[in-house]
PDB file of C-alpha atoms and ligand atoms in Angstrom:
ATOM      1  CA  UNK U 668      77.784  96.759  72.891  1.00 61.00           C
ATOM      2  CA  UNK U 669      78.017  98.347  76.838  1.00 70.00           C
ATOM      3  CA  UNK U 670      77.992 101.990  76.348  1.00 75.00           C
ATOM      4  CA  UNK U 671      80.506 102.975  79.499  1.00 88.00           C
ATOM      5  CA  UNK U 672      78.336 105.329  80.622  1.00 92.00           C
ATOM      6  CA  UNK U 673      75.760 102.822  81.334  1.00 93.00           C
ATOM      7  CA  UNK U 674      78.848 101.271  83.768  1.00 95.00           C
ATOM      8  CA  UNK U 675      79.555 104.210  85.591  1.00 96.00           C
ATOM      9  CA  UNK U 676      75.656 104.801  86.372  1.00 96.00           C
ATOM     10  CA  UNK U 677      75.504 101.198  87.408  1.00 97.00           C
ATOM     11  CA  UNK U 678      78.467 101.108  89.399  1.00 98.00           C
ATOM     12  CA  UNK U 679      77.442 104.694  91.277  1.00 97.00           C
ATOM     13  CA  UNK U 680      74.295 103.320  91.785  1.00 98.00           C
ATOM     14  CA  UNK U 681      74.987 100.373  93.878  1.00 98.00           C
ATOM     15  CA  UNK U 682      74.572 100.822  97.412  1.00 98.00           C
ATOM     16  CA  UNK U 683      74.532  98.529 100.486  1.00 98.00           C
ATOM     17  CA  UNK U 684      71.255  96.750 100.656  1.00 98.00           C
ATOM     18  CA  UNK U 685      70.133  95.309 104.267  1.00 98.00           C
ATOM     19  CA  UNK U 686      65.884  95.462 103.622  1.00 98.00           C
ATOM     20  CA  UNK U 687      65.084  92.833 101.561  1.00 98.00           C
ATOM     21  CA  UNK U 688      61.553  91.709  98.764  1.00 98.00           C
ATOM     22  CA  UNK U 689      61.090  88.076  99.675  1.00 98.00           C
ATOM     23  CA  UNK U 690      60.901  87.202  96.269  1.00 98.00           C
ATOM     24  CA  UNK U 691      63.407  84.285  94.649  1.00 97.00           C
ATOM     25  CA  UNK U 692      66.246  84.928  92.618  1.00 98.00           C
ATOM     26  CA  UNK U 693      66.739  82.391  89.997  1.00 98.00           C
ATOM     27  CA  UNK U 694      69.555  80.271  90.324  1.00 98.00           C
ATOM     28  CA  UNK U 695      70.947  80.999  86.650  1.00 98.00           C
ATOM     29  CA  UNK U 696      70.810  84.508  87.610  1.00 98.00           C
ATOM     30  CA  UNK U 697      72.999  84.178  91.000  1.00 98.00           C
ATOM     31  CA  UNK U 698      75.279  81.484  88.454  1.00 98.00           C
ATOM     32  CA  UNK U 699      76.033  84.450  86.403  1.00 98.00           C
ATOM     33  CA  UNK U 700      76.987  86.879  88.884  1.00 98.00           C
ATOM     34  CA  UNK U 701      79.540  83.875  90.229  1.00 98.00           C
ATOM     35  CA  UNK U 702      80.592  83.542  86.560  1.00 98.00           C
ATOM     36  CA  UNK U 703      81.815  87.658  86.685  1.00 98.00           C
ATOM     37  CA  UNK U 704      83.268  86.532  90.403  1.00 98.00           C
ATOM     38  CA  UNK U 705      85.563  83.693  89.072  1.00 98.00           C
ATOM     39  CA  UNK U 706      86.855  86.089  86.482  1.00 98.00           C
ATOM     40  CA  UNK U 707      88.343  89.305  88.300  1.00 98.00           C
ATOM     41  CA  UNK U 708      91.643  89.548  88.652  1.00 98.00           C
ATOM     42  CA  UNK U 709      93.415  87.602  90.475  1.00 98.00           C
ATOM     43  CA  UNK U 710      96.970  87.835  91.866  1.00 98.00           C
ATOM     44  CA  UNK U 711      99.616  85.542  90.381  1.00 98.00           C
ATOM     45  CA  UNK U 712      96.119  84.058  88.750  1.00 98.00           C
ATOM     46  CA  UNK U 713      95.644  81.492  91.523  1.00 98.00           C
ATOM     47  CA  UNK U 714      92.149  81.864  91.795  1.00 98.00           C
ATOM     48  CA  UNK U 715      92.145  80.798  95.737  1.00 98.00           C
ATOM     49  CA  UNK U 716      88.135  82.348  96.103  1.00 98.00           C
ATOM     50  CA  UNK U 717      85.420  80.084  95.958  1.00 98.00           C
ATOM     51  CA  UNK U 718      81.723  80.129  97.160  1.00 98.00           C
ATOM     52  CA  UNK U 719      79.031  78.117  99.332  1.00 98.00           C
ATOM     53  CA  UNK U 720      75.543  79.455  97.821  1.00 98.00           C
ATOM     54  CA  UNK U 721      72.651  79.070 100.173  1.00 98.00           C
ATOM     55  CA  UNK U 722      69.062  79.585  98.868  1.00 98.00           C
ATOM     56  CA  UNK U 723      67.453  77.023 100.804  1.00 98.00           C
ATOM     57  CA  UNK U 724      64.555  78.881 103.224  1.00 97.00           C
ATOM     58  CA  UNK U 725      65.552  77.079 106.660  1.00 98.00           C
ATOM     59  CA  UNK U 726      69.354  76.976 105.911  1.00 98.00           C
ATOM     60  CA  UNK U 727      68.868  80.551 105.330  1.00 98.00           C
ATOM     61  CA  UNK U 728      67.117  81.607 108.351  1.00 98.00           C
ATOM     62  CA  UNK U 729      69.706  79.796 110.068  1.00 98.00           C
ATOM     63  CA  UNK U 730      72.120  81.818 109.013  1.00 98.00           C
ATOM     64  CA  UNK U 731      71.098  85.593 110.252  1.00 98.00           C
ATOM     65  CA  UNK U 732      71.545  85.096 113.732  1.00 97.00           C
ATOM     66  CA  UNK U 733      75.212  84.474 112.667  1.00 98.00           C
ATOM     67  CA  UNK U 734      75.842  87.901 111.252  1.00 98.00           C
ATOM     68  CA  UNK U 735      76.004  91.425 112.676  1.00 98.00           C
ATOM     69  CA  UNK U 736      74.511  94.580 110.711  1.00 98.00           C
ATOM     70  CA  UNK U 737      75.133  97.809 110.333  1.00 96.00           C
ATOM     71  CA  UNK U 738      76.913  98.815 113.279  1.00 95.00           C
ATOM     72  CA  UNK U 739      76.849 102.250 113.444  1.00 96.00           C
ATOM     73  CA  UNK U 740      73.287 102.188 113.431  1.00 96.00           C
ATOM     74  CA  UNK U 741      72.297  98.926 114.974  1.00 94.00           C
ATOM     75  CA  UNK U 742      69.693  97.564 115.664  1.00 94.00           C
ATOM     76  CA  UNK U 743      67.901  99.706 113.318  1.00 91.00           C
ATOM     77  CA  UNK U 744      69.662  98.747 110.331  1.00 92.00           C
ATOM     78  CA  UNK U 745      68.872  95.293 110.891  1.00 95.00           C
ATOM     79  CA  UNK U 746      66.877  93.369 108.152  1.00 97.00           C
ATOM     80  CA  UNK U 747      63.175  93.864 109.348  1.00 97.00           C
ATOM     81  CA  UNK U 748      61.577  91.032 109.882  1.00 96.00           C
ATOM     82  CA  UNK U 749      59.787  89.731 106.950  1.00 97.00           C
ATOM     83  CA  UNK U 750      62.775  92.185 104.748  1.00 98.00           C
ATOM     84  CA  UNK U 751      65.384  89.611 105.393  1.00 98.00           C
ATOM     85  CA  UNK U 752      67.887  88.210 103.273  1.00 98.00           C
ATOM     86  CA  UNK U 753      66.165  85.452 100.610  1.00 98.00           C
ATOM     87  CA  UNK U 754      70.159  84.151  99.941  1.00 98.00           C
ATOM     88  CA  UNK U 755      73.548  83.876 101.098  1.00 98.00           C
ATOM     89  CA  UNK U 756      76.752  83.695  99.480  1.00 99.00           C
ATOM     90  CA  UNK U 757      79.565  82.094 101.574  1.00 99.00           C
ATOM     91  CA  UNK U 758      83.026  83.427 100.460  1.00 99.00           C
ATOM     92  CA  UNK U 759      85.502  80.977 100.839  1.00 98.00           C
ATOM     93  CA  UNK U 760      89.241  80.778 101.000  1.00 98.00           C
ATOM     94  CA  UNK U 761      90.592  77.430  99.356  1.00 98.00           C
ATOM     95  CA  UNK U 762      94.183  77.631 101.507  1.00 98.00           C
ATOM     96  CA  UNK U 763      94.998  74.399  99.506  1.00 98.00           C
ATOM     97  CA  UNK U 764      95.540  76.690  96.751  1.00 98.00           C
ATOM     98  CA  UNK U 765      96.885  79.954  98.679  1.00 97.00           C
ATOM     99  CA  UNK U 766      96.304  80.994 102.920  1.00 94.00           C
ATOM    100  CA  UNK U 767      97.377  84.428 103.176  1.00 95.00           C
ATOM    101  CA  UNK U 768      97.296  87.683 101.102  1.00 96.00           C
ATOM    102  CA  UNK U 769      94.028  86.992  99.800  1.00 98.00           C
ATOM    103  CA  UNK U 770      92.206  89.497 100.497  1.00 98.00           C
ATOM    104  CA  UNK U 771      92.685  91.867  97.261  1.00 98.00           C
ATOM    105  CA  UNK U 772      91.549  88.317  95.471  1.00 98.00           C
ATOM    106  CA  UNK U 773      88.371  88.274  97.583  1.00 98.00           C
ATOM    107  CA  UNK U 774      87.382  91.879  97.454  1.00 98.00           C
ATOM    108  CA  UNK U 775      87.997  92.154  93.529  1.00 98.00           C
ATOM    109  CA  UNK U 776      85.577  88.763  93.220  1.00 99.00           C
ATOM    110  CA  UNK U 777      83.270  90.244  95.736  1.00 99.00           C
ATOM    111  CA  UNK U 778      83.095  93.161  93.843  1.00 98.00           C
ATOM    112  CA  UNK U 779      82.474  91.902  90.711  1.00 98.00           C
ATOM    113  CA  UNK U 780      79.522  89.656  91.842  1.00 99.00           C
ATOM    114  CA  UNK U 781      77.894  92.638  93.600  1.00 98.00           C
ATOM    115  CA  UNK U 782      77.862  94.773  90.909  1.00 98.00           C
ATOM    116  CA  UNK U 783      76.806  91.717  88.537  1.00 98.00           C
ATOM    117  CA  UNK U 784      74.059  91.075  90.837  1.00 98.00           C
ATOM    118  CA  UNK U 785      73.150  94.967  90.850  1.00 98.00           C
ATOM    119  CA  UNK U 786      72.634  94.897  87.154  1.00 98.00           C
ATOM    120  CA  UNK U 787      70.258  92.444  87.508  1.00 98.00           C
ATOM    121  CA  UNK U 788      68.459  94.149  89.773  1.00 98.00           C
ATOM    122  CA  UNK U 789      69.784  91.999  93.032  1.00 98.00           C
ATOM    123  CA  UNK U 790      70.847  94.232  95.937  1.00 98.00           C
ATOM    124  CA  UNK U 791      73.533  92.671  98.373  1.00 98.00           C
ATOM    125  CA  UNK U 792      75.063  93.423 101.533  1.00 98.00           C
ATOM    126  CA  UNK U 793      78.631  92.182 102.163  1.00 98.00           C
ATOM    127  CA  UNK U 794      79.041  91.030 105.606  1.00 98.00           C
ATOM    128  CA  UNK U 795      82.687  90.664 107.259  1.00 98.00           C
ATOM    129  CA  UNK U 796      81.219  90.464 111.015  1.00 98.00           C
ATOM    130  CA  UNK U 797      80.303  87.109 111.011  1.00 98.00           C
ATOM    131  CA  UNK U 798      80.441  84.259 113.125  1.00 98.00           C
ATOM    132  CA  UNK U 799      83.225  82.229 111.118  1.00 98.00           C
ATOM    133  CA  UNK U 800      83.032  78.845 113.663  1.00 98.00           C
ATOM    134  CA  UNK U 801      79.490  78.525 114.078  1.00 98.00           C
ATOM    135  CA  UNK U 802      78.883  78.891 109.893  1.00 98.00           C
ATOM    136  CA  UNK U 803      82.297  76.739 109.617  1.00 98.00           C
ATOM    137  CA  UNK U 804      80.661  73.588 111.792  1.00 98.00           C
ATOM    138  CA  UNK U 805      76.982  74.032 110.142  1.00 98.00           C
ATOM    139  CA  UNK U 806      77.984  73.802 106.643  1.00 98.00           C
ATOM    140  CA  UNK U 807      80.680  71.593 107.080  1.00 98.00           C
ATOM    141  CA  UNK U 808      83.232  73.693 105.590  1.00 98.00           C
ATOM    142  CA  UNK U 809      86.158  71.782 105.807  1.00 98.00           C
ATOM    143  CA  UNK U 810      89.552  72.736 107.568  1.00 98.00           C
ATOM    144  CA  UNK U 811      91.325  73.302 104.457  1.00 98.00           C
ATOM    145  CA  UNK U 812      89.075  76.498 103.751  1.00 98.00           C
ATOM    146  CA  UNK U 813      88.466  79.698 105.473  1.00 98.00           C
ATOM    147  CA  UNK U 814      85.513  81.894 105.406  1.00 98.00           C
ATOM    148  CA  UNK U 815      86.065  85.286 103.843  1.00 98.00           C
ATOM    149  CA  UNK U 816      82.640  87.186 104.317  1.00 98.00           C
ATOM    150  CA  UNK U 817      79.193  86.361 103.839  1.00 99.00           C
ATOM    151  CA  UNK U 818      76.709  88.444 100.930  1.00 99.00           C
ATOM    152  CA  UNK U 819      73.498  88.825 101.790  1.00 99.00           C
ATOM    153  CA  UNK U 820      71.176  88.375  98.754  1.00 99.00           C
ATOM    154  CA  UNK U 821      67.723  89.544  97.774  1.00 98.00           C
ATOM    155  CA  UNK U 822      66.226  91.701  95.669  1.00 98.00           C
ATOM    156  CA  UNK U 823      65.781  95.361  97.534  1.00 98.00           C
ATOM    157  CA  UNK U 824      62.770  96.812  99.328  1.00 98.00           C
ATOM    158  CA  UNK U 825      64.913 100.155 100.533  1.00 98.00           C
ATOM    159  CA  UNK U 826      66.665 102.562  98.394  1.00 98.00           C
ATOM    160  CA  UNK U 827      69.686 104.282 100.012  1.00 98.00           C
ATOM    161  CA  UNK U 828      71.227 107.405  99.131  1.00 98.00           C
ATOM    162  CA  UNK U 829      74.163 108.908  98.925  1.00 98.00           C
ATOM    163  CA  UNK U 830      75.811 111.828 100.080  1.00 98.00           C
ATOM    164  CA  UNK U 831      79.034 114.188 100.763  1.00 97.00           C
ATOM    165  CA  UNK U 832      80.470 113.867 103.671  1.00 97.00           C
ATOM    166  CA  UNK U 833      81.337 116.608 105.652  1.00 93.00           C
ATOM    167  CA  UNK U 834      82.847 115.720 109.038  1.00 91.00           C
ATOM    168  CA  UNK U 835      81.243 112.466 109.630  1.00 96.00           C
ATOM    169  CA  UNK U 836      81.297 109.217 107.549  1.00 98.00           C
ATOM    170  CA  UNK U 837      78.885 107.383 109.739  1.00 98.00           C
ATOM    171  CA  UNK U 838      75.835 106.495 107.791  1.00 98.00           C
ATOM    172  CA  UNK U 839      72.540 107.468 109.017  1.00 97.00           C
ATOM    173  CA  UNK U 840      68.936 106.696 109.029  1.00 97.00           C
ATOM    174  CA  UNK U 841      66.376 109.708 108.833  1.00 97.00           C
ATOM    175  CA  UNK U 842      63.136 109.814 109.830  1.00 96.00           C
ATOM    176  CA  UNK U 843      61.459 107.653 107.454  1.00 97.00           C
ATOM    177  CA  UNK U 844      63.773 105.356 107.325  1.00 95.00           C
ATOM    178  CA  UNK U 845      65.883 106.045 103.857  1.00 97.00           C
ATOM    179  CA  UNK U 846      69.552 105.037 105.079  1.00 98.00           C
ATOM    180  CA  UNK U 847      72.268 107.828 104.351  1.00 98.00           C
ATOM    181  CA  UNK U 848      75.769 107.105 102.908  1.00 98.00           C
ATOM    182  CA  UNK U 849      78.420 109.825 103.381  1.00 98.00           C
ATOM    183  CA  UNK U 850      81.360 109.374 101.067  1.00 98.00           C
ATOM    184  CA  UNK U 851      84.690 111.630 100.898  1.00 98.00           C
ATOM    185  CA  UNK U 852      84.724 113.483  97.997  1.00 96.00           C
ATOM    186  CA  UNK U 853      87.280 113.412  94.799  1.00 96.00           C
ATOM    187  CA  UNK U 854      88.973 116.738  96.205  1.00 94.00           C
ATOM    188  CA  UNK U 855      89.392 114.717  99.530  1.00 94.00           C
ATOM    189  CA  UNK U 856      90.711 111.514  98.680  1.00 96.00           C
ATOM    190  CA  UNK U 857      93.107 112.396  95.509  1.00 97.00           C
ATOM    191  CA  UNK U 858      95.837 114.678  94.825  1.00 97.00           C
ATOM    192  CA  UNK U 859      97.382 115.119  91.045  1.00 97.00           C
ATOM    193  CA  UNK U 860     101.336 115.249  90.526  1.00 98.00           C
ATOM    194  CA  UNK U 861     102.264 117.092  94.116  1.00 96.00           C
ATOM    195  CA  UNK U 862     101.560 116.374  97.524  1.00 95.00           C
ATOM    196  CA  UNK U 863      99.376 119.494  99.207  1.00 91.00           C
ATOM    197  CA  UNK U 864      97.373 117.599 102.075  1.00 89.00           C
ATOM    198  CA  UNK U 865      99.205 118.283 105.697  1.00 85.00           C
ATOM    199  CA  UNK U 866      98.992 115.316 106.839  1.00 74.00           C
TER     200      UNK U 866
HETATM  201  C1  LIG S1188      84.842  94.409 103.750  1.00 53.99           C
HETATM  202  C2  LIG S1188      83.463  94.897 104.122  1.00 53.99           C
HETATM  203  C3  LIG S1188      82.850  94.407 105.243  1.00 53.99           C
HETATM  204  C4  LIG S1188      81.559  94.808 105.578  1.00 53.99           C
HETATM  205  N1  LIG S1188      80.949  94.245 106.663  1.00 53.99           N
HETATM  206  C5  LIG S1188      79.684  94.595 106.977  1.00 53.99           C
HETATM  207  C6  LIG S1188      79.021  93.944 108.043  1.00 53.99           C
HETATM  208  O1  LIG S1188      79.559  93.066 108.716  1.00 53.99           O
HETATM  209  N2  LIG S1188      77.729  94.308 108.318  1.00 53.99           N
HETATM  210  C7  LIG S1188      77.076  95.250 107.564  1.00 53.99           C
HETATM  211  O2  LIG S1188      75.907  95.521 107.835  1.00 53.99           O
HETATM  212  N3  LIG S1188      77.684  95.882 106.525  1.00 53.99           N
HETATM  213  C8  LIG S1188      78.965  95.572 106.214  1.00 53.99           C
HETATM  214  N4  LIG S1188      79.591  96.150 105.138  1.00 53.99           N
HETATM  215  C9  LIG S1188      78.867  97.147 104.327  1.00 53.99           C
HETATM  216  C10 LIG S1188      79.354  98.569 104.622  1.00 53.99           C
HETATM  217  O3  LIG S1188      78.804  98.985 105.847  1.00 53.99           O
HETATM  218  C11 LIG S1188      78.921  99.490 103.466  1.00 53.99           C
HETATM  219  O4  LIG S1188      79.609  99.112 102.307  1.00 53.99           O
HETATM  220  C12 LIG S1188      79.220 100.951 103.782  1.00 53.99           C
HETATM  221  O5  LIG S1188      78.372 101.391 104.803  1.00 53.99           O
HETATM  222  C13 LIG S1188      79.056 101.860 102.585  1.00 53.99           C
HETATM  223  O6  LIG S1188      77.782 101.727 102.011  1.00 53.99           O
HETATM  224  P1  LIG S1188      77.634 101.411 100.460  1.00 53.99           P
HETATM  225  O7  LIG S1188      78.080  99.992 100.253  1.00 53.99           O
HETATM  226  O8  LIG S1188      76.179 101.615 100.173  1.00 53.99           O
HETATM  227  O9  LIG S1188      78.505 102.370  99.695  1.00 53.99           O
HETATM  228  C14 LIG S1188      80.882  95.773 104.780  1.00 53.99           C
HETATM  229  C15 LIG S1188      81.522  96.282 103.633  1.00 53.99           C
HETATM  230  C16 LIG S1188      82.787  95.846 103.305  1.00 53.99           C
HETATM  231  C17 LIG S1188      83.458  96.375 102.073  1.00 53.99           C
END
């Protein structure tokens, strides 16, 4: 039995991973976490999401060139060399099945197989700036899918934290190196029966 509390600590303990251990993740491991993807809810229960898995060490280096990281801090958010990625999960878009509003689809799936991965101990960073043609033509991802977002696998070697933020949202990297995540707070992002915000 899941005690719920257990959830909530996993769930408020996942942050974005982008430093990487270079050790392998089993493949019955990364299986499961696609298991959890395939069942989140789904609109009209069409299911459109599907996945390229990469674990392969040269398709995989090929790969990071064709992503962009952590742009309000870049370059230094980068994967350090030797902290990169160990997999990638391509998100796909069968349009056979359905080629627009898709995104709720994709994010629920997403989110489901990073927080499946994060209770196994595999951190993640999901990756929307990438280079859709060039990882279209090298995987030969046919016409009749799209490419949602890349995840960026691996178990982590950095440990984020979070924080309120104030004035600024931009995440930040102190001076040795932990990674800073502002978030809004509850009193900032929800109001109960009446509207009191000004704007
Ligand atoms: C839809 C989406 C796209 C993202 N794209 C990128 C990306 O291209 N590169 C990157 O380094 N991080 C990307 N991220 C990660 C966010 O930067 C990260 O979630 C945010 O800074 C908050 O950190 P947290 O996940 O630890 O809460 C993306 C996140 C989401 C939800």
């Amino acid at each position: 039995m899941v005690k719920s509390e257990e959830i909530l600590v996993l769930i408020n303990s996942r942050r974005t991973i982008r430093q990487f251990k270079q050790d392998s993740i089993s493949l019955e491991d990364l299986i499961k976490c696609i298991k959890s993807a395939g069942l989140a809810p789904s609109a009209a229960n069409l299911q459109p999401i599907e996945y390229l898995l990469i674990t392969d060490s040269e398709k995989v280096k090929a790969i990071f060139p064709l992503l962009k990281w952590a742009g309000y801090i870049a370059p230094d958010g980068n994967p350090e060399e030797g902290r990169r990625p160990i997999a990638y999960l391509i998100v796909l878009v069968n349009k056979s099945i359905r080629k627009t509003g898709v995104e709720h689809d994709a994010g629920a799936a997403i989110e489901n197989f990073i927080l499946s991965a994060w209770s196994l101990g595999i951190g993640s960073c999901w990756l929307a700036s990438v280079n859709r043609e060039k990882l279209q033509n090298s995987f030969n991802i046919p016409d009749s899918y799209s490419i949602d977002s890349v995840i960026a696998l691996g178990y982590p070697d950095e440990s984020p934290v979070v924080e309120m933020a104030i004035d600024d949202i931009k995440y930040w990297k102190d001076k040795v190196g932990v990674l800073h995540v502002p978030k809004r707070s509850v009193k900032d992002i929800l109001q109960i029966n009446e509207w009191k915000k000004d704007n």
